[in-house]
Coordinates of C-alpha atoms in Angstrom, one line a residue:
M1 CA -2.0 9.7 -3.5
N2 CA 0.8 9.1 -1.0
P3 CA 0.6 11.8 1.7
L4 CA 4.3 11.3 2.4
N5 CA 5.5 11.5 -1.2
L6 CA 9.0 12.8 -1.4
F7 CA 10.3 15.7 -3.6
R8 CA 11.4 14.9 -7.1
G9 CA 14.3 17.1 -7.4
A10 CA 15.7 16.8 -3.9
E11 CA 15.1 13.2 -3.4
Y12 CA 13.9 11.2 -6.2
S13 CA 16.5 12.8 -8.6
R14 CA 19.1 12.1 -6.2
Y15 CA 18.6 8.7 -6.0
T16 CA 18.6 8.4 -9.9
W17 CA 22.0 10.2 -9.9
V18 CA 23.7 7.6 -7.4
T19 CA 22.1 4.5 -8.6
G20 CA 21.1 5.0 -12.2
K21 CA 17.8 3.7 -11.3
E22 CA 14.6 5.4 -11.9
P23 CA 12.5 5.2 -8.7
L24 CA 9.3 6.3 -10.2
T25 CA 7.2 4.5 -13.0
Y26 CA 5.8 6.5 -15.8
Y27 CA 2.0 5.4 -14.6
D28 CA 3.0 6.8 -11.3
M29 CA 4.1 10.2 -12.7
N30 CA 1.1 10.1 -15.0
L31 CA -1.4 9.8 -12.1
S32 CA 0.5 13.0 -10.4
A33 CA 0.1 15.0 -13.5
Q34 CA -3.6 14.5 -13.5
D35 CA -3.8 15.2 -9.8
H36 CA -2.0 18.4 -10.5
Q37 CA -4.1 19.5 -13.3
T38 CA -7.2 18.9 -11.4
F39 CA -6.3 20.7 -8.2
F40 CA -4.0 23.4 -9.4
T41 CA -5.4 24.5 -12.9
G42 CA -8.9 23.2 -13.9
D43 CA -10.7 23.2 -17.4
T44 CA -13.0 26.2 -17.0
Q45 CA -13.9 29.2 -19.5
Q46 CA -12.1 31.6 -17.2
I47 CA -8.8 29.7 -17.6
K48 CA -5.7 32.0 -17.9
A49 CA -3.0 31.7 -20.6
E50 CA -0.4 30.7 -17.9
D51 CA -2.8 27.9 -16.6
T52 CA -3.0 26.5 -20.1
V53 CA 0.6 26.3 -20.2
M54 CA 0.8 24.8 -16.9
Q55 CA -1.7 22.2 -18.1
K56 CA 0.5 21.2 -20.7
A57 CA 3.7 21.5 -18.3
W58 CA 2.1 18.7 -16.0
R59 CA 1.7 16.4 -19.1
E60 CA 5.0 16.8 -20.3
R61 CA 7.1 13.7 -19.7
N62 CA 10.9 15.2 -19.9
P63 CA 11.6 16.9 -16.5
Q64 CA 13.5 19.8 -18.4
A65 CA 10.4 20.4 -20.5
R66 CA 8.3 20.8 -17.5
I67 CA 10.8 23.2 -15.8
R68 CA 10.9 25.3 -19.2
A69 CA 7.1 25.5 -19.2
A70 CA 7.0 26.7 -15.8
Y71 CA 9.4 29.5 -16.5
Q72 CA 7.2 30.5 -19.5
A73 CA 4.2 30.6 -17.1
I74 CA 6.2 32.7 -14.7
E75 CA 7.1 35.3 -17.7
M76 CA 3.2 35.4 -18.4
N77 CA 2.5 36.0 -14.8
H78 CA 4.9 36.6 -12.0
E79 CA 2.5 35.6 -9.4
C80 CA 1.7 32.1 -11.1
A81 CA 1.8 30.0 -8.0
A82 CA 1.4 26.5 -9.7
A83 CA 4.9 27.3 -11.7
Y84 CA 6.6 28.1 -8.4
V85 CA 5.2 24.4 -7.1
L86 CA 6.5 22.8 -10.2
L87 CA 9.8 24.4 -9.8
A88 CA 10.1 23.6 -5.9
E89 CA 8.9 19.8 -6.5
E90 CA 11.3 19.3 -9.5
E91 CA 14.2 21.8 -10.0
A92 CA 15.1 22.3 -6.5
T93 CA 18.0 20.1 -5.7
T94 CA 17.8 20.4 -1.8
I95 CA 14.9 20.7 0.6
T96 CA 16.0 24.5 1.7
E97 CA 15.8 25.3 -2.0
A98 CA 12.5 23.7 -2.3
E99 CA 11.2 25.6 1.0
R100 CA 12.3 28.9 -0.7
L101 CA 10.4 28.3 -3.9
F102 CA 7.2 27.0 -1.7
K103 CA 7.3 30.2 0.2
Q104 CA 7.6 32.3 -3.2
A105 CA 4.3 30.2 -4.3
L106 CA 2.5 31.0 -1.1
R107 CA 3.0 34.6 -1.4
S108 CA 1.9 34.5 -5.2
G109 CA -0.9 32.6 -4.2
K110 CA -2.2 34.6 -1.4
R111 CA -1.7 37.8 -3.8
E112 CA -3.7 35.9 -6.6
Q113 CA -6.6 35.1 -4.1
R114 CA -7.1 38.7 -2.8
V115 CA -7.7 39.8 -6.5
Q116 CA -10.2 37.2 -7.2
D117 CA -14.2 38.2 -7.4
P118 CA -15.9 35.4 -5.3
V119 CA -19.0 36.2 -7.3
T120 CA -17.7 36.2 -10.8
S121 CA -14.9 34.0 -10.3
L122 CA -16.0 31.2 -7.9
R123 CA -14.4 28.3 -9.6
P124 CA -10.7 29.8 -9.9
L125 CA -11.0 30.9 -6.2
T126 CA -11.7 27.3 -5.2
L127 CA -8.8 26.1 -7.2
N128 CA -6.5 28.6 -5.5
I129 CA -7.6 27.3 -2.2
N130 CA -6.6 23.7 -3.2
L131 CA -3.4 25.1 -4.3
L132 CA -2.9 26.8 -1.1
V133 CA -3.5 23.9 1.0
Y134 CA -1.1 21.8 -1.0
I135 CA 1.7 24.4 -0.6
K136 CA 1.3 24.8 3.1
R137 CA 1.4 21.0 3.4
R138 CA 4.5 20.6 1.6
L139 CA 6.0 23.6 3.4
A140 CA 5.1 21.6 6.9
M141 CA 7.0 18.6 5.3
C142 CA 10.1 20.8 4.4
A143 CA 10.0 22.0 8.1
R144 CA 9.8 18.2 9.1
K145 CA 12.9 17.0 6.9
L146 CA 14.9 20.0 8.1
G147 CA 14.5 19.1 11.6
R148 CA 11.9 21.9 12.7
I149 CA 9.5 19.3 13.8
K150 CA 7.4 21.4 16.4
E151 CA 7.0 24.1 13.7
A152 CA 5.7 21.3 11.2
V153 CA 3.4 19.9 13.9
K154 CA 1.8 23.6 14.4
M155 CA 1.3 24.1 10.4
M156 CA -0.2 20.8 10.2
R157 CA -2.6 21.5 12.9
D158 CA -3.3 24.8 11.9
L159 CA -4.0 23.5 8.3
M160 CA -6.5 20.8 9.6
K161 CA -8.3 23.2 11.7
E162 CA -8.6 25.7 8.7
F163 CA -9.7 23.2 6.1
P164 CA -11.3 20.3 7.7
L165 CA -13.1 19.0 4.6
L166 CA -10.0 18.6 2.6
G167 CA -9.5 14.9 4.3
M168 CA -8.5 13.3 1.0
L169 CA -5.0 14.8 1.6
N170 CA -4.6 12.8 4.6
I171 CA -2.7 15.5 6.5
H172 CA -3.4 13.6 9.8
E173 CA -0.9 11.0 8.5
N174 CA 1.8 13.7 8.3
L175 CA 0.8 14.7 11.7
L176 CA 1.2 11.2 13.3
E177 CA 4.7 10.6 11.7
A178 CA 5.8 14.3 13.0
L179 CA 4.3 13.3 16.4
L180 CA 6.1 10.2 16.7
E181 CA 9.4 11.7 16.0
L182 CA 8.7 14.1 18.7
Q183 CA 7.6 10.9 20.9
A184 CA 4.4 12.7 21.9
Y185 CA 2.7 9.6 22.3
A186 CA -0.4 11.0 23.9
D187 CA -1.0 13.3 21.0
V188 CA -0.6 10.3 18.7
Q189 CA -3.4 8.4 20.8
A190 CA -5.6 11.8 20.5
V191 CA -5.3 11.7 16.8
L192 CA -5.9 8.0 16.6
A193 CA -9.0 8.5 18.5
K194 CA -10.2 10.7 15.9
Y195 CA -9.6 8.9 12.7
D196 CA -9.2 5.3 13.7
D197 CA -12.3 3.2 13.1
I198 CA -12.2 -0.2 14.5
S199 CA -14.6 -1.8 12.1
L200 CA -13.4 0.1 9.1
P201 CA -9.7 0.8 9.0
K202 CA -8.4 3.8 6.9
S203 CA -4.8 3.1 6.3
A204 CA -1.7 1.1 7.1
T205 CA -0.5 4.2 9.2
I206 CA -3.6 4.3 11.2
C207 CA -3.5 0.4 11.9
Y208 CA 0.1 0.2 12.8
T209 CA 0.5 3.2 14.7
S210 CA -2.4 1.9 16.8
A211 CA -0.8 -1.3 17.3
L212 CA 2.8 0.4 17.9
L213 CA 1.3 2.2 20.9
K214 CA -0.2 -0.8 22.5
A215 CA 2.7 -2.9 21.8
R216 CA 5.1 -0.2 23.3
A217 CA 3.2 -0.4 26.4
V218 CA 4.1 -4.2 27.0
S219 CA 7.1 -4.8 24.8
E220 CA 9.7 -3.8 27.3
K221 CA 9.2 -6.8 29.1
F222 CA 7.7 -9.4 27.0
S223 CA 9.1 -12.7 26.7
P224 CA 7.5 -15.3 24.3
E225 CA 8.7 -18.3 26.9
A226 CA 7.1 -16.3 29.9
A227 CA 4.1 -15.7 27.7
S228 CA 3.6 -19.3 26.9
R229 CA 4.1 -20.6 30.7
R230 CA 1.8 -17.9 32.2
G231 CA -0.5 -16.8 29.6
L232 CA -1.0 -13.4 27.8
S233 CA -2.0 -10.6 30.1
T234 CA -4.8 -8.3 29.2
A235 CA -2.4 -5.5 27.8
E236 CA -0.5 -8.2 26.0
M237 CA -3.6 -9.6 24.5
N238 CA -4.8 -5.9 23.4
A239 CA -1.3 -5.6 21.8
V240 CA -1.3 -9.0 20.0
E241 CA -5.0 -8.4 18.8
A242 CA -3.8 -4.7 17.5
I243 CA -1.0 -6.3 15.7
H244 CA -3.2 -9.1 14.1
R245 CA -5.8 -6.3 12.9
A246 CA -2.8 -4.2 11.4
V247 CA -1.3 -7.3 9.6
E248 CA -4.8 -8.5 8.3
F249 CA -5.2 -4.9 6.7
N250 CA -1.9 -4.8 5.0
P251 CA 0.2 -8.1 5.4
H252 CA 3.1 -6.7 3.5
V253 CA 4.3 -4.4 6.1
P254 CA 6.0 -6.6 8.9
K255 CA 8.7 -8.0 6.3
Y256 CA 9.8 -4.3 5.7
L257 CA 9.7 -3.4 9.7
L258 CA 11.4 -6.6 10.5
E259 CA 14.1 -5.9 7.4
M260 CA 13.4 -9.2 6.1
K261 CA 13.0 -7.3 2.4
S262 CA 14.8 -4.3 1.4
L263 CA 13.1 -1.1 1.5
I264 CA 13.0 1.4 -1.8
L265 CA 11.8 4.9 -2.1
P266 CA 8.2 5.0 -1.9
P267 CA 5.9 6.0 -4.9
E268 CA 4.1 9.0 -5.4
H269 CA 0.9 7.0 -5.4
I270 CA -0.1 4.1 -3.1
L271 CA -2.7 1.3 -3.2
K272 CA -4.6 0.7 0.2
R273 CA -3.6 -2.7 1.8
G274 CA -1.0 -3.1 -1.2
D275 CA 2.8 -3.4 -1.1
S276 CA 3.1 0.1 -2.5
E277 CA 1.4 1.3 0.8
A278 CA 3.7 -1.0 2.8
V279 CA 6.9 0.4 1.4
A280 CA 5.7 4.1 2.1
Y281 CA 4.7 3.3 5.7
A282 CA 7.9 1.3 6.6
F283 CA 10.1 4.0 4.8
F284 CA 9.0 6.7 7.5
H285 CA 7.9 4.6 10.3
L286 CA 10.7 2.0 10.9
Q287 CA 12.8 4.4 12.9
H288 CA 9.7 4.8 15.5
W289 CA 9.4 1.1 15.8
K290 CA 13.1 0.7 16.5
R291 CA 12.7 3.7 19.0
A292 CA 10.2 1.5 21.2
E293 CA 12.3 -1.2 22.9
G294 CA 10.9 -4.6 22.2
A295 CA 8.2 -3.6 19.6
L296 CA 9.8 -5.4 16.9
N297 CA 10.4 -8.3 19.1
L298 CA 6.7 -8.6 19.7
L299 CA 5.8 -8.0 16.2
H300 CA 8.2 -10.8 15.0
C301 CA 6.8 -13.4 17.5
T302 CA 3.1 -12.5 16.6
W303 CA 2.5 -11.3 13.2
E304 CA 2.5 -14.5 11.3
G305 CA -0.2 -15.9 13.7
T306 CA -2.7 -13.6 11.8
F307 CA -2.8 -16.1 8.9
R308 CA -3.6 -18.9 11.2
I309 CA -6.6 -16.8 12.5
I310 CA -8.0 -15.7 9.0
P311 CA -10.9 -18.1 7.8
Y312 CA -10.5 -20.6 5.1
P313 CA -12.1 -19.3 1.6
L314 CA -15.3 -21.1 2.2
E315 CA -15.8 -20.2 5.8
K316 CA -17.3 -17.0 7.2
G317 CA -15.1 -14.9 9.4
H318 CA -16.0 -12.7 12.2
L319 CA -13.0 -10.5 12.6
F320 CA -11.3 -10.3 9.1
Y321 CA -12.7 -9.6 5.6
P322 CA -11.3 -10.5 2.5
Y323 CA -8.2 -9.2 0.9
P324 CA -8.6 -7.8 -2.6
G325 CA -6.7 -9.9 -5.1
C326 CA -6.2 -7.0 -7.7
T327 CA -3.5 -5.3 -5.5
E328 CA -0.5 -7.1 -6.9
T329 CA -1.3 -6.0 -10.7
A330 CA -1.8 -2.6 -9.6
D331 CA 1.5 -2.4 -7.4
R332 CA 3.4 -3.8 -10.4
E333 CA 2.2 -0.4 -12.1
L334 CA 3.4 1.8 -9.1
L335 CA 6.5 0.2 -8.0
P336 CA 9.6 0.2 -10.2
T337 CA 10.6 -2.9 -12.2
F338 CA 13.9 -3.7 -10.1
H339 CA 11.6 -4.1 -6.9
E340 CA 10.2 -7.6 -6.0
V341 CA 6.4 -7.0 -5.5
S342 CA 5.2 -8.9 -2.3
V343 CA 2.3 -11.4 -2.8
Y344 CA -0.2 -11.9 -0.2
P345 CA 0.3 -15.3 1.4
K346 CA -2.9 -17.2 0.7
K347 CA -4.3 -19.4 3.1
E348 CA -4.7 -23.1 1.5
L349 CA -7.8 -25.1 1.6
P350 CA -7.7 -28.1 3.9
F351 CA -6.8 -31.6 2.0
F352 CA -10.3 -33.0 3.1
I353 CA -12.1 -30.3 1.2
L354 CA -9.6 -30.7 -1.9
F355 CA -10.2 -34.3 -1.8
T356 CA -13.6 -34.3 -1.3
A357 CA -14.2 -31.6 -4.3
G358 CA -12.2 -33.8 -6.7
L359 CA -13.8 -37.0 -5.9
C360 CA -17.4 -35.3 -6.7
S361 CA -16.0 -33.8 -9.8
F362 CA -14.8 -37.1 -11.0
T363 CA -17.8 -39.0 -10.2
A364 CA -20.0 -36.3 -12.1
M365 CA -17.6 -36.8 -15.0
L366 CA -18.1 -40.5 -15.2
A367 CA -21.8 -40.0 -14.7
M368 CA -22.0 -37.8 -17.6
L369 CA -19.9 -39.9 -20.0
T370 CA -22.0 -42.8 -19.0
H371 CA -25.1 -41.1 -19.9
Q372 CA -23.7 -39.8 -23.3
F373 CA -21.6 -42.9 -24.3
P374 CA -23.0 -46.1 -22.7
E375 CA -21.6 -48.7 -24.9
L376 CA -18.1 -47.2 -24.8
M377 CA -18.4 -46.8 -21.2
G378 CA -19.3 -50.4 -20.6
V379 CA -16.4 -51.6 -22.9
F380 CA -14.2 -49.1 -20.7
V381 CA -15.3 -50.6 -17.6
K382 CA -14.9 -54.5 -18.9
V383 CA -11.3 -53.4 -19.7
L384 CA -10.5 -52.0 -16.4
S385 CA -12.0 -54.8 -14.5
S386 CA -10.0 -57.4 -16.4
L387 CA -6.9 -55.2 -15.4
W388 CA -7.7 -54.8 -12.0
F389 CA -9.0 -58.2 -11.5
P390 CA -7.6 -60.8 -13.9
R391 CA -9.4 -64.4 -14.1
Q392 CA -7.3 -67.0 -12.7
R393 CA -6.6 -69.8 -15.1
P394 CA -6.9 -73.5 -14.1
L395 CA -3.2 -75.0 -13.4
P396 CA -2.2 -77.8 -15.8
A397 CA -2.6 -81.6 -14.5
V398 CA 0.6 -83.4 -13.8
K399 CA 1.0 -87.2 -14.3
S400 CA 2.0 -89.1 -11.1
G401 CA 5.0 -91.4 -11.5
G402 CA 3.9 -94.8 -10.7
G403 CA 0.2 -95.3 -10.7
G404 CA -0.4 -93.4 -14.2
K405 CA -3.1 -91.3 -12.8
N406 CA -3.4 -87.6 -13.3
V407 CA -2.6 -85.5 -10.3
R408 CA -3.7 -81.9 -9.9
I409 CA -1.2 -79.5 -8.2
K410 CA -3.2 -77.8 -5.5

């Protein structure tokens, strides 16, 4: 799931009102419905009547039907936190209104959690914890969007400290974006030190944020002409290697950061290393790259060099690992039809390898045909040889004028 997905009512719906285009695909929304059913309601013997209504509400394709079902669940139980979450996500037309409904959902969820018996109702209690974590994260995102960034950072830190095992929500990516907005680069580096694994990168946010910090240290005075004359310094080399690593993880991001390709609203779900992840990252982090003077210039000068370093398909690489070819198909399901999905720039095999492979295939085919049809291939070879090497016919003799002897023209 996209940790920075927008609000349906306050943001996605506004885009539809203005442009008449649907920013979310049915496949994307269906994945969200499955997530909501898994985290917020569950399928147990102790499920309540309002939970049954909410299970149907998440599956409804029509937004108004989902909203009506949420009000129906609230009529059954005024403390139905999941219903308030749905209203905050879909009915609220502003972030302020969404924040008010999420706060109501938080109060209702806490009251409902206190009345649960942890012995006889362990599963519902666990589901309530998942719901509370989701609500708190969305409240932190509301504070971030409304400009209360320090408050948002505190809420995210408290949430990560209180529920350290719920890493699947990727709250640290929300925290990184908020810290970059505060320009608290030392705090950003501290978060990266905890979540950035050099051998196994987690996401485009981790890789490109690490590259941004290293590029920021040298980009202000970086000049391609000067670097070509004197060579790269150690800090510049570290920045270039960080950019190469980030581009290898997700090669679609630079075109959005360099505004070579138009941005769209990010989907609710993203595919790691895919175009959907690139859209989501650039949508929120382009401003941070622009704020670091010269960072985009350094990216522009170095990102394409990544594809020269990646090994050929028949070679064994030491730094890079294969890019999955299935991302393009999945991204077409996640991204709207009016968006042109980026395709990974494949590295072609050298001509010598292609020529050798073609020659070997042709020779093997001739050998097989000769073995199966020797007489036919013999006739075929004779015809080809007669076409390629035609026999020279003897020139006719010409009689000489006086002596009557035949003279052959040479």
